Amino acid sequence: MKMEKKSVSEWVKSGDPWVWLNAGAVSISVIMVIGLLLLIAVRGLGHFWPADVVQSTYALPGEKAYTITAERVESVEVTSAQLREAGINLPDEGNKLLQRTLLKMGNRDVYGADFGWVIDQYISDSQTPEMLFTAERHEWGNLYGYIRSVKENGQVVSETQDITPTASALATWEEFEERIERTTEIHDEIKDIEKTDIGKINHALERIRLEQRRYELNGKLTAAVEADLAAERAIYDEQYKGLQQQLADLYQQINRDTFTVQVMDGTVHEMQVSKMVHAFRPNAMGVVEKMGFYFVKVWDFLTGDPREANTEGGVFPAIFGTVMMVLLMTVLVTPFGVVAAVYLREYAKQGFVTRIIRIAVNNLAGVPSIVYGVFGLGFFIYFLGSGIDQAFFPEALPSPTFGTGGLMWASITLALLTVPVVIVATEEGLSRIPRNVREGSLALGATKAETLWRVVLPMASPAIMTGVILAVARAAGEVAPLMLVGVVKLAPTLPLDGNYPFIHLDQKFMHLGFHIYDVGFQSPNVEAARPLVYATALLLVMVIALLNFSAVTIRNHLREKYKSLEM
């Protein structure tokens, strides 16, 4: 026993248990991270798969049977006692387990809700008819049903009463698909005119209005100046009238086509084809067809605009806003962080004051992000922004230009939040550069500034990039401060467009992190929003990983480039 106790004691003193403990902790952490990413990926990416639509008969005990047409979402086990407590009329057969399934029934404009729970035990006669179709709409969510007819200006072009893939049913379906494709092209034309052409005219008219107001404030609004402005305004008004006529013609064309659909309760409804985004028959699609349609939906998610209170459509404005804000933040934080670190390490006298500054920098790295948001709101927006408006944009008042949240203030706030990280990382890099390298440069006749610029900073650049990577990783996922300094639920236009000055730093923007918060906690349709929360979360992780990967690639290149100097 004494020998065994001694061997265990020696084993502990050798440090092997701590090595294994650390290895186990790291392994568990990696497994948890991978598991979390897999969960997000499965829940998020699975949302875009064109699932089969099942038609079933459902009848609770003592109630009338009715037809259900829906997609299966998830199943859970509950006890019959719980269901009876919830008000469901079930026979008292003890407290047995029952399978309960959440169905996406769509047709929210018809039934009021597009999700519902059913008990699997009371479902019968389940089938997947090939002519049963799913249609994604611009509003009211998914539509499920059978195509009955296609009309043009109220006249029937094609019709069918079949629910099997007969010649007439397939012909009507092909006609329906062609009309959707036509209206989609017209939608794109309308969007281009409204956002691009009319957007330019509105921007020009606003510029003329502000210019006239500026002349008024300066007392220089003469009759000649007013006439010139009126003439310029008249040109844009004439262009606007022409575009309005084009839009009227396009809207008349897009509203030409309608169709009738039979939904699960047997009623037939007439709807406009222009309200449809996609229509497909998942039960008639093979695996290859579903994969092709799957990638189309993923692409729409990445490149489209949100709709239906952000629970449908794409997230491109949020992707664009996130990347643009992070890039601006990086451009701002890197020089200031590097300059501060260079001063503290290379120029400042190492004494009490310098130690206090370093302690303050380290403490700033631990300040909650919402505090930076409050500071940005109070100092940048209410103080600096309103001052800028008074000095440079008085003609726009009382409407604020920079005296409200926007892209610039959000980027500066996050730069302030992440600058301690860059300072600490840069100082660590500067401290690792051998003293003899500096002395050798000075001995060759270089000044201290030349030594710093041509020798020290290039050798410290990998450490600087490490600080930038950490800053990007933290800033890209921040939400709390952005809610106060510029992010919004829905931005009608991007902060980058073809109107001068092209980059609109005063404009509000969308952000993936805030989009997750809004969809997950502010959505009126929780069940519809849940898969988008997972998909957007996965996308945010991928965006951050891509930004970090780019920075890591640059850092590794710099490390290889200056490795010989370190030796």
Coordinates of C-alpha atoms in Angstrom, one line a residue:
M1 CA 0.0 0.0 0.0
K2 CA 2.8 2.3 0.8
M3 CA 4.5 1.7 -2.6
E4 CA 1.2 2.3 -4.4
K5 CA 0.6 5.6 -2.6
K6 CA 4.1 6.8 -3.4
S7 CA 3.7 6.0 -7.1
V8 CA 0.4 7.9 -7.3
S9 CA 2.1 10.8 -5.5
E10 CA 4.9 10.8 -8.0
W11 CA 2.5 10.6 -10.9
V12 CA 0.6 13.7 -9.6
K13 CA 3.9 15.6 -9.1
S14 CA 5.0 14.8 -12.6
G15 CA 2.1 16.9 -13.9
D16 CA 0.6 14.2 -16.1
P17 CA -2.9 14.4 -14.5
W18 CA -3.1 18.1 -15.3
V19 CA -2.0 17.4 -18.9
W20 CA -4.7 14.8 -19.3
L21 CA -7.2 17.1 -17.5
N22 CA -6.5 20.0 -19.9
A23 CA -6.6 17.7 -22.9
G24 CA -10.0 16.4 -21.8
A25 CA -11.3 19.9 -21.2
V26 CA -10.2 21.0 -24.6
S27 CA -11.7 17.9 -26.3
I28 CA -15.0 18.4 -24.5
S29 CA -15.0 22.1 -25.6
V30 CA -14.3 21.2 -29.2
I31 CA -17.0 18.5 -29.2
M32 CA -19.5 20.9 -27.8
V33 CA -18.6 23.6 -30.4
I34 CA -18.9 21.1 -33.2
G35 CA -22.1 19.8 -31.8
L36 CA -23.6 23.3 -31.6
L37 CA -22.5 24.1 -35.2
L38 CA -24.0 20.8 -36.4
L39 CA -27.3 21.5 -34.6
I40 CA -27.5 25.0 -36.1
A41 CA -26.6 23.7 -39.5
V42 CA -29.1 20.9 -39.5
R43 CA -31.9 23.0 -38.1
G44 CA -31.1 26.0 -40.4
L45 CA -30.2 24.4 -43.7
G46 CA -33.0 21.8 -43.4
H47 CA -35.5 24.7 -43.6
F48 CA -34.7 25.1 -47.4
W49 CA -35.3 21.5 -48.3
P50 CA -38.5 21.1 -50.4
A51 CA -40.3 18.7 -48.0
D52 CA -43.2 16.5 -49.1
V53 CA -46.7 17.7 -48.5
V54 CA -48.9 15.0 -46.9
Q55 CA -52.7 14.9 -47.3
S56 CA -54.3 13.1 -44.4
T57 CA -57.7 12.6 -42.7
Y58 CA -57.8 13.7 -39.1
A59 CA -60.6 12.9 -36.6
L60 CA -60.5 13.3 -32.8
P61 CA -62.9 11.0 -30.9
G62 CA -66.4 12.3 -31.1
E63 CA -65.6 15.0 -33.7
K64 CA -66.1 15.3 -37.4
A65 CA -63.2 14.1 -39.7
Y66 CA -61.5 16.6 -41.9
T67 CA -58.7 16.7 -44.4
I68 CA -55.3 18.1 -43.6
T69 CA -52.7 19.2 -46.2
A70 CA -49.4 20.0 -44.5
E71 CA -45.7 19.5 -44.1
R72 CA -44.4 17.6 -41.0
V73 CA -42.2 19.8 -38.9
E74 CA -41.4 17.9 -35.7
S75 CA -42.8 15.3 -33.4
V76 CA -42.9 15.1 -29.6
E77 CA -44.2 12.6 -27.0
V78 CA -46.8 13.8 -24.5
T79 CA -49.1 12.1 -22.1
S80 CA -52.8 11.9 -22.7
A81 CA -53.4 13.6 -19.3
Q82 CA -51.5 16.7 -20.5
L83 CA -53.6 16.8 -23.7
R84 CA -56.9 16.5 -21.7
E85 CA -55.7 19.3 -19.4
A86 CA -55.1 21.4 -22.6
G87 CA -58.8 21.0 -23.5
I88 CA -58.5 18.2 -26.1
N89 CA -61.4 15.8 -25.9
L90 CA -59.7 12.4 -25.5
P91 CA -61.1 9.2 -23.9
D92 CA -59.9 8.4 -20.4
E93 CA -57.6 5.5 -21.2
G94 CA -55.0 6.1 -18.5
N95 CA -52.0 8.3 -18.7
K96 CA -50.4 6.8 -21.8
L97 CA -47.8 8.4 -24.1
L98 CA -49.0 9.8 -27.4
Q99 CA -47.1 11.1 -30.4
R100 CA -47.9 14.7 -31.2
T101 CA -46.8 16.3 -34.5
L102 CA -46.4 19.9 -35.5
L103 CA -47.7 20.5 -39.0
K104 CA -47.1 23.5 -41.3
M105 CA -50.5 23.9 -43.0
G106 CA -49.9 27.3 -44.6
N107 CA -52.8 29.2 -46.1
R108 CA -52.7 31.7 -43.2
D109 CA -55.0 34.1 -45.1
V110 CA -57.6 31.4 -45.1
Y111 CA -57.3 29.7 -41.7
G112 CA -55.6 32.5 -39.6
A113 CA -52.6 30.4 -38.6
D114 CA -50.2 28.3 -40.7
F115 CA -49.1 25.9 -37.9
G116 CA -51.0 23.4 -35.9
W117 CA -50.6 20.3 -33.7
V118 CA -52.2 16.9 -34.3
I119 CA -52.1 13.6 -32.5
D120 CA -50.6 10.9 -34.8
Q121 CA -53.0 8.2 -33.4
Y122 CA -56.0 9.9 -35.0
I123 CA -54.4 10.5 -38.4
S124 CA -55.4 8.1 -41.2
D125 CA -55.3 7.7 -45.0
S126 CA -52.0 9.6 -45.4
Q127 CA -50.9 10.1 -49.0
T128 CA -48.6 12.4 -51.1
P129 CA -50.5 13.4 -54.3
E130 CA -48.3 14.5 -57.1
M131 CA -50.4 17.5 -58.1
L132 CA -50.5 18.9 -54.6
F133 CA -48.3 22.0 -54.8
T134 CA -46.5 24.4 -52.5
A135 CA -46.3 28.1 -53.3
E136 CA -44.1 30.7 -51.5
R137 CA -45.8 34.1 -51.5
H138 CA -44.7 37.7 -51.0
E139 CA -47.1 37.8 -48.0
W140 CA -49.2 35.4 -46.0
G141 CA -46.6 32.6 -46.0
N142 CA -46.9 29.3 -47.9
L143 CA -49.9 28.2 -49.9
Y144 CA -50.8 24.5 -50.2
G145 CA -53.5 23.2 -52.6
Y146 CA -54.4 21.9 -56.0
I147 CA -54.3 24.2 -59.1
R148 CA -57.8 24.5 -60.7
S149 CA -57.5 27.2 -63.4
V150 CA -55.3 29.9 -64.8
K151 CA -57.0 33.1 -66.0
E152 CA -55.9 36.1 -68.0
N153 CA -57.9 39.3 -67.6
G154 CA -60.7 37.2 -66.1
Q155 CA -60.8 34.7 -69.0
V156 CA -59.9 31.1 -68.3
V157 CA -56.7 30.1 -70.2
S158 CA -56.4 26.6 -68.8
E159 CA -58.3 24.6 -66.2
T160 CA -58.6 21.1 -64.6
Q161 CA -60.5 19.3 -61.9
D162 CA -58.1 16.4 -61.6
I163 CA -55.9 15.8 -58.5
T164 CA -53.8 13.2 -60.4
P165 CA -51.2 14.1 -63.0
T166 CA -53.5 13.9 -66.1
A167 CA -52.8 15.8 -69.3
S168 CA -55.1 18.6 -68.4
A169 CA -53.7 18.9 -64.9
L170 CA -50.1 19.0 -66.1
A171 CA -51.0 21.6 -68.8
T172 CA -52.7 23.8 -66.3
W173 CA -49.6 23.5 -64.0
E174 CA -47.2 24.4 -66.8
E175 CA -49.3 27.4 -67.6
F176 CA -49.2 28.4 -63.9
E177 CA -45.4 28.1 -63.8
E178 CA -45.0 30.2 -67.0
R179 CA -47.2 33.0 -65.5
I180 CA -45.2 33.0 -62.3
E181 CA -42.0 33.3 -64.3
R182 CA -43.4 36.2 -66.3
T183 CA -44.6 38.1 -63.2
T184 CA -41.2 37.5 -61.5
E185 CA -39.5 39.2 -64.5
I186 CA -42.0 42.2 -64.2
H187 CA -41.3 42.3 -60.4
D188 CA -37.6 42.7 -61.1
E189 CA -38.3 45.5 -63.6
I190 CA -40.6 47.3 -61.1
K191 CA -37.9 46.9 -58.3
D192 CA -35.2 48.3 -60.6
I193 CA -37.3 51.3 -61.5
E194 CA -38.4 52.0 -57.9
K195 CA -35.1 51.5 -56.2
T196 CA -32.6 52.7 -58.9
D197 CA -34.3 55.2 -61.3
I198 CA -36.8 56.7 -59.0
G199 CA -34.3 56.6 -56.2
K200 CA -31.9 58.7 -58.2
I201 CA -34.6 61.2 -58.9
N202 CA -35.7 61.4 -55.3
H203 CA -32.0 61.9 -54.3
A204 CA -31.7 64.7 -56.8
L205 CA -34.9 66.4 -55.7
E206 CA -33.8 66.3 -52.1
R207 CA -30.5 67.8 -53.1
I208 CA -32.3 70.7 -54.8
R209 CA -34.5 71.2 -51.8
L210 CA -31.6 71.4 -49.5
E211 CA -29.7 73.7 -51.8
Q212 CA -32.7 76.1 -51.9
R213 CA -32.9 76.0 -48.2
R214 CA -29.2 76.8 -47.9
Y215 CA -29.6 79.8 -50.1
E216 CA -32.5 80.9 -47.9
L217 CA -30.5 80.6 -44.7
N218 CA -27.6 82.6 -46.3
G219 CA -29.9 85.2 -47.6
K220 CA -28.8 84.6 -51.2
L221 CA -32.0 83.1 -52.7
T222 CA -32.5 85.5 -55.5
A223 CA -35.2 85.2 -58.2
A224 CA -32.6 84.0 -60.7
V225 CA -31.3 81.3 -58.4
E226 CA -34.9 80.2 -57.6
A227 CA -35.7 80.1 -61.3
D228 CA -32.7 77.9 -62.0
L229 CA -33.6 75.5 -59.2
A230 CA -37.2 75.4 -60.4
A231 CA -36.1 74.6 -64.0
E232 CA -33.8 71.8 -62.7
R233 CA -36.7 70.5 -60.5
A234 CA -39.0 70.5 -63.5
I235 CA -36.6 68.3 -65.5
Y236 CA -36.6 65.7 -62.7
D237 CA -40.4 66.0 -62.3
E238 CA -40.9 65.2 -65.9
Q239 CA -38.6 62.2 -65.7
Y240 CA -40.5 61.1 -62.6
K241 CA -43.8 61.3 -64.5
G242 CA -42.4 59.1 -67.2
L243 CA -41.2 56.5 -64.7
Q244 CA -44.6 56.6 -63.0
Q245 CA -46.3 55.9 -66.3
Q246 CA -43.9 53.0 -66.8
L247 CA -44.7 51.7 -63.4
A248 CA -48.5 52.0 -64.0
D249 CA -48.1 49.9 -67.2
L250 CA -46.0 47.3 -65.5
Y251 CA -48.5 47.0 -62.6
Q252 CA -51.3 46.6 -65.1
Q253 CA -49.4 43.8 -66.8
I254 CA -48.4 42.1 -63.5
N255 CA -52.0 42.1 -62.2
R256 CA -53.3 40.6 -65.4
D257 CA -53.0 37.0 -64.4
T258 CA -55.0 35.2 -61.7
F259 CA -55.4 31.5 -60.7
T260 CA -57.8 29.5 -58.7
V261 CA -56.7 27.0 -56.1
Q262 CA -58.5 24.3 -54.0
V263 CA -57.3 24.3 -50.4
M264 CA -57.6 21.5 -47.9
D265 CA -61.1 22.2 -46.7
G266 CA -62.3 21.9 -50.3
T267 CA -63.0 25.6 -50.9
V268 CA -61.7 27.3 -54.1
H269 CA -60.0 30.7 -53.9
E270 CA -58.9 33.0 -56.7
M271 CA -55.6 34.7 -56.2
Q272 CA -53.2 36.9 -58.2
V273 CA -50.2 35.1 -59.8
S274 CA -48.1 38.2 -59.0
K275 CA -48.3 37.3 -55.2
M276 CA -46.4 34.1 -55.8
V277 CA -42.6 33.9 -55.5
H278 CA -42.0 30.2 -56.2
A279 CA -44.4 27.3 -56.9
F280 CA -43.4 23.6 -57.0
R281 CA -44.8 20.1 -56.5
P282 CA -42.5 18.5 -54.0
N283 CA -44.3 15.1 -54.1
A284 CA -43.5 14.8 -57.8
M285 CA -39.8 15.8 -57.5
G286 CA -37.0 13.4 -57.4
V287 CA -33.9 13.8 -55.2
V288 CA -31.9 15.5 -58.0
E289 CA -34.7 18.0 -58.6
K290 CA -35.1 18.7 -54.9
M291 CA -31.4 19.3 -54.6
G292 CA -31.5 21.8 -57.5
F293 CA -34.4 23.6 -56.0
Y294 CA -32.7 23.5 -52.5
F295 CA -29.7 25.4 -53.8
V296 CA -32.1 27.9 -55.5
K297 CA -33.8 28.6 -52.2
V298 CA -30.4 28.9 -50.4
W299 CA -29.3 31.4 -53.0
D300 CA -32.5 33.4 -52.6
F301 CA -31.9 33.4 -48.9
L302 CA -28.4 34.8 -49.4
T303 CA -29.2 37.4 -52.0
G304 CA -32.8 38.4 -51.5
D305 CA -34.5 41.0 -49.3
P306 CA -36.5 40.0 -46.2
R307 CA -40.3 40.0 -46.3
E308 CA -43.1 39.0 -43.9
A309 CA -41.7 40.8 -40.9
N310 CA -38.3 39.2 -41.6
T311 CA -39.7 35.6 -41.3
E312 CA -39.5 35.0 -45.1
G313 CA -37.2 35.9 -47.9
G314 CA -33.5 36.7 -47.7
V315 CA -31.0 38.4 -45.6
F316 CA -28.7 40.1 -48.1
P317 CA -29.1 43.6 -46.6
A318 CA -28.1 42.2 -43.2
I319 CA -25.0 40.5 -44.7
F320 CA -24.0 43.6 -46.5
G321 CA -24.5 45.8 -43.4
T322 CA -22.5 43.4 -41.2
V323 CA -19.5 43.2 -43.5
M324 CA -19.5 46.9 -44.3
M325 CA -19.6 47.9 -40.7
V326 CA -16.8 45.4 -39.7
L327 CA -14.6 46.7 -42.6
L328 CA -15.1 50.3 -41.5
M329 CA -14.5 49.4 -37.9
T330 CA -11.3 47.7 -38.9
V331 CA -10.1 50.7 -40.9
L332 CA -10.7 52.9 -37.9
V333 CA -9.5 50.7 -35.0
T334 CA -6.2 49.4 -36.6
P335 CA -4.3 52.7 -36.9
F336 CA -5.5 54.1 -33.6
G337 CA -4.7 50.9 -31.8
V338 CA -1.3 50.5 -33.4
V339 CA -0.4 54.2 -32.7
A340 CA -1.4 53.9 -29.1
A341 CA 0.6 50.7 -28.6
V342 CA 3.7 52.1 -30.3
Y343 CA 3.6 55.2 -28.1
L344 CA 3.2 53.1 -24.9
R345 CA 6.0 50.7 -25.8
E346 CA 8.4 52.8 -27.8
Y347 CA 8.1 56.4 -26.7
A348 CA 6.3 56.7 -23.4
K349 CA 8.4 56.8 -20.2
Q350 CA 7.9 53.5 -18.4
G351 CA 6.6 54.7 -15.0
F352 CA 3.5 55.1 -12.9
V353 CA 1.4 57.0 -15.4
T354 CA 2.2 54.4 -18.1
R355 CA 1.2 51.5 -15.8
I356 CA -2.1 53.3 -15.0
I357 CA -2.8 53.7 -18.7
R358 CA -2.2 50.0 -19.3
I359 CA -4.5 49.1 -16.4
A360 CA -7.1 51.4 -17.9
V361 CA -6.8 49.8 -21.3
N362 CA -7.1 46.3 -19.8
N363 CA -10.2 47.4 -17.9
L364 CA -11.8 48.9 -21.0
A365 CA -11.6 45.5 -22.6
G366 CA -13.9 44.1 -19.9
V367 CA -16.5 46.9 -20.0
P368 CA -19.9 45.5 -21.0
S369 CA -20.7 46.4 -24.7
I370 CA -24.0 48.1 -23.8
V371 CA -22.0 50.7 -21.9
Y372 CA -20.2 51.6 -25.2
G373 CA -23.6 51.8 -26.9
V374 CA -24.9 54.3 -24.3
F375 CA -21.6 56.3 -24.7
G376 CA -22.0 56.2 -28.5
L377 CA -25.6 57.4 -28.3
G378 CA -24.8 60.2 -25.8
F379 CA -21.4 61.4 -27.1
F380 CA -21.3 60.6 -30.8
I381 CA -24.9 61.0 -31.8
Y382 CA -26.4 63.6 -29.4
F383 CA -23.2 65.7 -29.0
L384 CA -20.9 65.3 -32.0
G385 CA -23.7 64.4 -34.5
S386 CA -26.0 67.3 -33.5
G387 CA -22.9 69.6 -33.6
I388 CA -22.1 68.4 -37.1
D389 CA -25.7 69.0 -38.2
Q390 CA -25.6 72.5 -36.8
A391 CA -22.3 73.3 -38.5
F392 CA -22.5 71.6 -41.9
F393 CA -26.2 70.6 -42.5
P394 CA -28.3 73.4 -41.1
E395 CA -30.5 73.3 -44.2
A396 CA -31.7 69.8 -43.3
L397 CA -32.7 70.7 -39.8
P398 CA -34.8 69.8 -37.9
S399 CA -34.4 66.4 -39.6
P400 CA -31.0 65.1 -38.4
T401 CA -28.3 64.0 -40.7
F402 CA -25.6 62.8 -38.4
G403 CA -27.5 63.6 -35.2
T404 CA -29.1 60.1 -35.4
G405 CA -27.9 56.6 -35.5
G406 CA -26.1 55.5 -38.6
L407 CA -23.3 53.4 -40.1
M408 CA -20.5 55.8 -39.1
W409 CA -21.5 56.0 -35.5
A410 CA -21.9 52.3 -35.2
S411 CA -18.5 51.6 -36.7
I412 CA -16.8 54.2 -34.4
T413 CA -18.6 52.8 -31.4
L414 CA -17.4 49.3 -32.2
A415 CA -13.9 50.6 -32.9
L416 CA -13.8 52.1 -29.5
L417 CA -15.1 48.8 -28.0
T418 CA -12.3 46.8 -29.7
V419 CA -9.3 49.2 -29.6
P420 CA -8.1 47.8 -26.2
V421 CA -7.7 44.3 -27.9
V422 CA -5.6 45.8 -30.7
I423 CA -3.5 47.8 -28.3
V424 CA -2.7 44.8 -26.1
A425 CA -1.9 42.5 -29.0
T426 CA 0.3 45.1 -30.7
E427 CA 2.2 45.8 -27.5
E428 CA 2.8 42.1 -27.0
G429 CA 4.2 41.9 -30.6
L430 CA 6.5 44.9 -30.1
S431 CA 7.8 43.4 -26.8
R432 CA 8.9 40.2 -28.5
I433 CA 11.1 42.0 -31.1
P434 CA 14.8 41.6 -29.9
R435 CA 16.5 44.7 -28.7
N436 CA 19.5 44.0 -30.9
V437 CA 17.3 44.4 -34.0
R438 CA 16.6 48.0 -33.1
E439 CA 20.2 48.7 -32.1
G440 CA 21.4 47.3 -35.4
S441 CA 19.1 49.5 -37.4
L442 CA 20.2 52.6 -35.4
A443 CA 23.9 51.6 -35.8
L444 CA 23.5 51.6 -39.5
G445 CA 22.4 55.2 -39.4
A446 CA 18.6 54.9 -39.4
T447 CA 16.6 57.3 -37.2
K448 CA 14.3 56.0 -34.6
A449 CA 11.2 56.7 -36.8
E450 CA 12.8 54.9 -39.7
T451 CA 13.6 51.9 -37.5
L452 CA 10.1 51.9 -36.2
W453 CA 8.5 52.2 -39.7
R454 CA 10.8 49.9 -41.7
V455 CA 11.9 47.3 -39.2
V456 CA 9.9 47.1 -36.0
L457 CA 6.3 47.5 -37.3
P458 CA 6.8 45.0 -40.2
M459 CA 8.1 42.4 -37.7
A460 CA 5.2 43.1 -35.3
S461 CA 2.6 43.0 -38.1
P462 CA 1.6 39.4 -37.4
A463 CA 0.8 40.4 -33.8
I464 CA -1.1 43.4 -35.1
M465 CA -3.1 41.1 -37.4
T466 CA -3.8 38.9 -34.4
G467 CA -5.3 41.9 -32.6
V468 CA -7.4 42.7 -35.7
I469 CA -8.7 39.1 -35.9
L470 CA -9.8 39.3 -32.2
A471 CA -11.4 42.7 -32.8
V472 CA -13.3 41.4 -35.9
A473 CA -14.5 38.3 -34.0
R474 CA -15.9 40.4 -31.2
A475 CA -17.3 43.3 -33.2
A476 CA -19.1 41.2 -35.8
G477 CA -21.2 39.5 -33.2
E478 CA -22.1 42.5 -31.1
V479 CA -25.7 43.5 -31.0
A480 CA -26.5 45.5 -27.8
P481 CA -24.5 48.7 -28.7
L482 CA -25.8 48.6 -32.3
M483 CA -29.4 48.7 -31.2
L484 CA -28.6 52.2 -29.8
V485 CA -26.3 53.6 -32.5
G486 CA -27.7 52.7 -35.9
V487 CA -29.0 49.2 -36.6
V488 CA -32.7 48.8 -37.6
K489 CA -35.2 46.0 -38.2
L490 CA -35.5 46.8 -41.9
A491 CA -33.5 49.2 -44.0
P492 CA -35.2 50.1 -47.4
T493 CA -31.9 50.8 -49.1
L494 CA -28.3 49.8 -48.7
P495 CA -25.7 52.3 -47.4
L496 CA -23.8 51.9 -50.6
D497 CA -25.5 52.9 -53.9
G498 CA -24.9 54.9 -57.1
N499 CA -26.0 58.2 -55.6
Y500 CA -23.3 60.7 -54.5
P501 CA -21.4 60.3 -52.1
F502 CA -22.0 56.6 -52.8
I503 CA -21.2 55.5 -49.3
H504 CA -23.9 56.9 -47.0
L505 CA -22.3 56.9 -43.5
D506 CA -25.3 58.6 -42.0
Q507 CA -27.7 55.9 -43.1
K508 CA -29.1 53.2 -40.8
F509 CA -28.4 49.6 -41.7
M510 CA -29.3 46.0 -41.0
H511 CA -27.1 43.5 -39.1
L512 CA -27.1 39.7 -38.9
G513 CA -26.9 39.7 -35.1
F514 CA -29.8 42.1 -34.7
H515 CA -31.7 40.2 -37.4
I516 CA -31.3 37.0 -35.2
Y517 CA -32.6 38.9 -32.2
D518 CA -35.5 40.4 -34.0
V519 CA -36.6 37.2 -35.8
G520 CA -36.1 35.1 -32.7
F521 CA -37.8 37.3 -30.1
Q522 CA -39.9 39.9 -31.8
S523 CA -41.5 37.9 -34.5
P524 CA -45.3 37.4 -34.4
N525 CA -45.0 34.0 -36.0
V526 CA -42.6 32.0 -33.8
E527 CA -42.8 28.7 -35.5
A528 CA -42.1 30.2 -38.9
A529 CA -39.2 32.3 -37.6
R530 CA -37.4 29.5 -35.7
P531 CA -35.6 27.8 -38.7
L532 CA -34.6 31.3 -39.9
V533 CA -33.0 32.0 -36.5
Y534 CA -30.8 28.9 -37.0
A535 CA -30.0 29.7 -40.6
T536 CA -29.1 33.3 -39.9
A537 CA -27.0 32.2 -36.8
L538 CA -25.1 29.8 -39.0
L539 CA -24.6 32.5 -41.7
L540 CA -23.3 34.9 -39.0
V541 CA -20.7 32.3 -37.9
M542 CA -19.7 31.7 -41.5
V543 CA -19.3 35.5 -42.1
I544 CA -17.2 35.9 -39.0
A545 CA -15.1 32.8 -39.9
L546 CA -14.6 34.1 -43.5
L547 CA -13.4 37.5 -42.2
N548 CA -11.1 35.9 -39.7
F549 CA -9.8 33.5 -42.3
S550 CA -8.9 36.4 -44.5
A551 CA -7.1 38.1 -41.6
V552 CA -5.3 34.9 -40.6
T553 CA -4.1 34.4 -44.2
I554 CA -2.6 37.9 -44.2
R555 CA -1.0 37.3 -40.8
N556 CA 0.6 34.0 -41.9
H557 CA 1.9 35.6 -45.0
L558 CA 3.5 38.4 -43.0
R559 CA 4.9 35.9 -40.5
E560 CA 6.6 34.0 -43.3
K561 CA 7.9 37.2 -44.9
Y562 CA 9.6 38.5 -41.7
K563 CA 10.6 35.2 -40.2
S564 CA 14.2 35.7 -41.3
L565 CA 14.4 39.0 -39.5
E566 CA 13.4 37.4 -36.2
M567 CA 16.2 34.9 -36.6

